[in-house]
Amino acid sequence: MEPTRGHEKVLIVEGVDDKGCVIGLMRNHIPWEEPWPVFIKPTGGAGDILKPALLSAQLKEHGVRTVGIMLDANSNPAGRYQSIRNTCSKFSLSLPETLPAEGGIAKNAGGMRIGVWIMPDNASEGYIETFLRYLVPDNEEPIWKHAKNAVSAAKELGAQCPEKDIPKANLFTWLAWQSIPGQQPGIALTKHILNPRSPHAAPFVKWFRELFEV
Amino acid sequence: MISSISIKGYRGFENFEMRDLGRINLLVGTNNSGKTSILEVVSMLESSGDLTRLWNILWKRGERSVRMLPPLEKNPAPRPVAEADVGHIFHGHEIHPGTKLSITAKNESPEKYLDLEIRELAPEEKVDPQFVDDSDDSPLPRMALRMTGNPSPGVPLVVLSRNFGIPGGQLRRPKRSQSKRPVQFITTESSSVEEVMAAWNAVALKPEEKLVLQALQALDSDIQGIALQARVAQQYWGPGNRGGFMVKLKSVEQPVPIGSLGDGIWRMLALSIAISQSKGGTLLVDEIDTGLHYTVMSKMWNLIYSAAKDSNVQVFATTHSYDCVYSLAQICPDADPDNKITVQRIEASKHESVPYDQEEISVAAAREIEVR
């Protein structure tokens, strides 16, 4: 399939769910209509994004001026950041030595821009679900706690969910009980089931808008 | 193999560098970015400034003129003389004494280079009338094209016509003998019937004929043999035929004209003959995807890559086609590090190409990243 062409701004994410989340969140802050302000590209996961060849090919793509990268910290936020930082340095894109809490942004003399955000908050271990947890509306906290407890109880009964995926289980359990049950997080954000205007979302929104100049 | 090349003052390239070159180098970029110019540059460098090659480059671009010399007293027959206009290969299209262009390849030492410079002939430098068609009595100094380089060019000084053209007569000059590295330059016109027939003569009944047949079989396993049929009353056949190449198919009793098999086979014939003739040298193919469907392109790249490795040929090709880049990406995962595959994007305003190595090419194809 031929690549979609003509976009200057690209955000690389792990998968289509992540893409849905970013669109669901950002459309509440900037107009999100054709021609899309940023082209969001899902990959085959963190393994793909951390391949130096993928990042360098993306930075070399014809017509692209701004590249953003969003991926989960998993258990090694610093290591993942350094790997990206190394590849970027070959393009005279000097990201800061440690990833700042507000996300990393760098540009070079040629006008290329790069940005890095490691979910949830550029410092902690975790995933995008860890981040999304904080977008649960305040009045929903009791139900959220209930969802958390339900997941723990299920684990004790022998549920297969791995320890590292508990944040995801919590989120999807809570989503199962909403006015439209079982919505993907991206839709939940669009429909304000998750709160896109939560102050916890603000740092990411700010990073996105600053990087892509939107 | 050339690993990097520097171009100064050739056509649109004031100062340009292309690095990280490998066994196969596919040049991409917008129309008019200079892809074909780069093929011309490599062709000239690798042939050490061969004058006939330069002439053909100019001739194919239409940078030529034909003049009529005044008729002779004894014989009123027309006397056309051809010359190739050398001005256009210099950056800025204008030439005067001192105008210069320079091509340098960096690979194993010693460094290979070719410089072309316009200069005036000194008064004591005589012009040999048998090689120049317009020797006259004008006191104005004549201009000449001086070629220097390593290896040394065969014709170090080419006297130019009064119009700054290379007179056809200069091609008749004896050249300094030099070891010739084969350089094959295939354009879309080289798939003309005459060129393929002439090229076939170098292959027929030789070991290379087998390689050509294998190349065609990779496209169509039904092909068992190929031959050039002698034609009776050739002059009545007219244009638009495929020169009498016949092919024996397993499934058909009588040999069939190669034209019955379509353009892909014809293009493969031209390409495979060219590869077989470029052993130890360079193969240049402009618009390599011409006439080839995407299903056939991967086979073509496979063939070219193995033949290039086996025969130690360095390949430079150009394309506009996404399918062509995508098909090349399919052979990248298995490419070995000593025989690199690269894609080089040429952008008119930039001073260097954007190189993609085989890993980046693979990833770009898989992740729909536009390299062109």
mmCIF file of C-alpha atoms in Angstrom, chain B residues 95-232:
data_model
loop_
_atom_site.group_PDB
_atom_site.id
_atom_site.type_symbol
_atom_site.label_atom_id
_atom_site.label_comp_id
_atom_site.label_asym_id
_atom_site.label_seq_id
_atom_site.Cartn_x
_atom_site.Cartn_y
_atom_site.Cartn_z
ATOM 1 C CA ILE B 95 30.919 28.554 -20.455
ATOM 2 C CA HIS B 96 34.039 30.651 -20.750
ATOM 3 C CA PRO B 97 37.706 29.972 -20.077
ATOM 4 C CA GLY B 98 38.009 28.629 -16.574
ATOM 5 C CA THR B 99 34.562 27.056 -16.388
ATOM 6 C CA LYS B 100 35.085 23.787 -14.584
ATOM 7 C CA LEU B 101 33.346 20.733 -13.308
ATOM 8 C CA SER B 102 34.740 18.104 -11.040
ATOM 9 C CA ILE B 103 33.699 14.555 -10.114
ATOM 10 C CA THR B 104 35.401 12.672 -7.322
ATOM 11 C CA ALA B 105 34.771 9.157 -6.046
ATOM 12 C CA LYS B 106 36.012 8.107 -2.694
ATOM 13 C CA ASN B 107 36.641 4.454 -2.331
ATOM 14 C CA GLU B 108 39.825 2.501 -2.037
ATOM 15 C CA SER B 109 42.912 4.565 -2.597
ATOM 16 C CA PRO B 110 44.025 6.004 -4.902
ATOM 17 C CA GLU B 111 41.046 8.336 -5.165
ATOM 18 C CA LYS B 112 39.312 8.359 -8.533
ATOM 19 C CA TYR B 113 38.409 11.691 -10.112
ATOM 20 C CA LEU B 114 37.560 13.411 -13.373
ATOM 21 C CA ASP B 115 37.807 17.135 -14.017
ATOM 22 C CA LEU B 116 36.583 18.938 -17.105
ATOM 23 C CA GLU B 117 37.698 22.493 -17.751
ATOM 24 C CA ILE B 118 37.249 24.957 -20.583
ATOM 25 C CA ARG B 119 40.366 26.762 -21.643
ATOM 26 C CA GLU B 120 41.776 28.685 -24.546
ATOM 27 C CA LEU B 121 44.198 27.037 -26.875
ATOM 28 C CA ALA B 122 47.641 28.615 -26.701
ATOM 29 C CA PRO B 123 48.866 30.047 -30.016
ATOM 30 C CA GLU B 124 51.433 27.290 -30.412
ATOM 31 C CA GLU B 125 48.822 24.545 -29.962
ATOM 32 C CA LYS B 126 47.848 23.578 -33.466
ATOM 33 C CA VAL B 127 44.414 22.484 -34.496
ATOM 34 C CA ASP B 128 44.442 19.303 -36.569
ATOM 35 C CA PRO B 129 41.932 19.949 -39.361
ATOM 36 C CA GLN B 130 41.075 16.302 -39.858
ATOM 37 C CA PHE B 131 39.444 16.199 -36.429
ATOM 38 C CA VAL B 132 37.808 19.611 -36.464
ATOM 39 C CA ASP B 133 35.227 20.510 -39.047
ATOM 40 C CA ASP B 134 35.519 24.277 -39.024
ATOM 41 C CA SER B 135 39.184 25.199 -39.063
ATOM 42 C CA ASP B 136 39.244 28.801 -40.167
ATOM 43 C CA ASP B 137 41.555 31.757 -40.347
ATOM 44 C CA SER B 138 40.018 33.734 -37.539
ATOM 45 C CA PRO B 139 42.637 35.217 -35.192
ATOM 46 C CA LEU B 140 40.414 34.622 -32.151
ATOM 47 C CA PRO B 141 41.739 31.892 -29.887
ATOM 48 C CA ARG B 142 39.951 28.578 -30.029
ATOM 49 C CA MET B 143 38.404 26.996 -26.983
ATOM 50 C CA ALA B 144 39.133 23.508 -25.827
ATOM 51 C CA LEU B 145 37.799 21.081 -23.257
ATOM 52 C CA ARG B 146 40.558 19.829 -21.035
ATOM 53 C CA MET B 147 40.022 16.523 -19.236
ATOM 54 C CA THR B 148 42.182 15.457 -16.333
ATOM 55 C CA GLY B 149 41.700 12.692 -13.886
ATOM 56 C CA ASN B 150 42.733 9.498 -12.278
ATOM 57 C CA PRO B 151 42.745 7.220 -14.221
ATOM 58 C CA SER B 152 43.858 9.587 -16.999
ATOM 59 C CA PRO B 153 41.231 10.286 -19.631
ATOM 60 C CA GLY B 154 41.818 8.862 -23.102
ATOM 61 C CA VAL B 155 41.519 12.232 -24.825
ATOM 62 C CA PRO B 156 42.990 14.906 -22.553
ATOM 63 C CA LEU B 157 42.239 17.879 -24.820
ATOM 64 C CA VAL B 158 39.195 18.255 -27.028
ATOM 65 C CA VAL B 159 39.257 21.200 -29.398
ATOM 66 C CA LEU B 160 35.820 22.785 -29.513
ATOM 67 C CA SER B 161 34.032 24.286 -32.496
ATOM 68 C CA ARG B 162 33.383 27.993 -32.725
ATOM 69 C CA ASN B 163 29.978 27.334 -31.169
ATOM 70 C CA PHE B 164 31.484 25.598 -28.135
ATOM 71 C CA GLY B 165 30.469 22.267 -29.507
ATOM 72 C CA ILE B 166 32.389 19.025 -29.609
ATOM 73 C CA PRO B 167 32.824 18.405 -33.304
ATOM 74 C CA GLY B 168 31.928 14.890 -34.423
ATOM 75 C CA GLY B 169 35.399 14.678 -35.885
ATOM 76 C CA GLN B 170 36.927 14.586 -32.401
ATOM 77 C CA LEU B 171 35.468 11.132 -31.929
ATOM 78 C CA ARG B 172 37.777 9.894 -34.663
ATOM 79 C CA ARG B 173 40.890 10.838 -32.724
ATOM 80 C CA PRO B 174 43.121 8.091 -31.477
ATOM 81 C CA LYS B 175 42.801 7.663 -27.751
ATOM 82 C CA ARG B 176 45.441 6.884 -25.196
ATOM 83 C CA SER B 177 45.032 3.264 -24.423
ATOM 84 C CA GLN B 178 43.471 2.637 -21.067
ATOM 85 C CA SER B 179 42.151 -0.433 -19.364
ATOM 86 C CA LYS B 180 38.442 -0.247 -19.887
ATOM 87 C CA ARG B 181 36.028 -0.932 -17.102
ATOM 88 C CA PRO B 182 32.722 -1.974 -18.595
ATOM 89 C CA VAL B 183 30.046 0.649 -18.041
ATOM 90 C CA GLN B 184 26.566 -0.141 -19.302
ATOM 91 C CA PHE B 185 24.037 2.708 -19.398
ATOM 92 C CA ILE B 186 20.459 1.629 -20.060
ATOM 93 C CA THR B 187 17.834 4.266 -20.696
ATOM 94 C CA THR B 188 14.239 3.827 -21.728
ATOM 95 C CA GLU B 189 15.419 4.289 -25.305
ATOM 96 C CA SER B 190 17.975 1.503 -24.989
ATOM 97 C CA SER B 191 15.139 -0.891 -25.167
ATOM 98 C CA SER B 192 14.950 0.106 -28.806
ATOM 99 C CA VAL B 193 15.049 -2.852 -31.115
ATOM 100 C CA GLU B 194 18.328 -1.878 -32.736
ATOM 101 C CA GLU B 195 20.143 -1.525 -29.424
ATOM 102 C CA VAL B 196 18.902 -4.833 -28.083
ATOM 103 C CA MET B 197 19.777 -6.628 -31.316
ATOM 104 C CA ALA B 198 23.262 -5.141 -31.264
ATOM 105 C CA ALA B 199 23.668 -6.079 -27.611
ATOM 106 C CA TRP B 200 22.476 -9.618 -28.328
ATOM 107 C CA ASN B 201 25.371 -10.124 -30.685
ATOM 108 C CA ALA B 202 27.744 -9.845 -27.726
ATOM 109 C CA VAL B 203 25.911 -12.590 -25.902
ATOM 110 C CA ALA B 204 24.786 -15.142 -28.470
ATOM 111 C CA LEU B 205 26.537 -18.526 -28.284
ATOM 112 C CA LYS B 206 28.597 -17.332 -25.326
ATOM 113 C CA PRO B 207 28.268 -18.424 -21.684
ATOM 114 C CA GLU B 208 26.323 -15.219 -21.039
ATOM 115 C CA GLU B 209 23.496 -16.438 -23.224
ATOM 116 C CA LYS B 210 22.622 -18.940 -20.502
ATOM 117 C CA LEU B 211 22.395 -16.156 -17.902
ATOM 118 C CA VAL B 212 20.081 -14.174 -20.135
ATOM 119 C CA LEU B 213 17.853 -17.188 -20.614
ATOM 120 C CA GLN B 214 17.755 -17.793 -16.857
ATOM 121 C CA ALA B 215 16.729 -14.187 -16.312
ATOM 122 C CA LEU B 216 13.831 -14.560 -18.729
ATOM 123 C CA GLN B 217 12.843 -17.867 -17.148
ATOM 124 C CA ALA B 218 12.608 -16.162 -13.763
ATOM 125 C CA LEU B 219 9.831 -14.072 -15.273
ATOM 126 C CA ASP B 220 8.212 -16.870 -17.247
ATOM 127 C CA SER B 221 9.201 -20.425 -16.448
ATOM 128 C CA ASP B 222 7.611 -21.578 -19.677
ATOM 129 C CA ILE B 223 10.519 -20.167 -21.716
ATOM 130 C CA GLN B 224 12.940 -22.804 -22.918
ATOM 131 C CA GLY B 225 15.082 -20.904 -25.368
ATOM 132 C CA ILE B 226 15.583 -17.670 -27.236
ATOM 133 C CA ALA B 227 17.119 -16.979 -30.628
ATOM 134 C CA LEU B 228 17.395 -14.172 -33.107
ATOM 135 C CA GLN B 229 15.730 -15.227 -36.301
ATOM 136 C CA ALA B 230 17.400 -14.236 -39.530
ATOM 137 C CA ARG B 231 14.838 -12.322 -41.528
ATOM 138 C CA VAL B 232 14.391 -12.474 -45.226
#
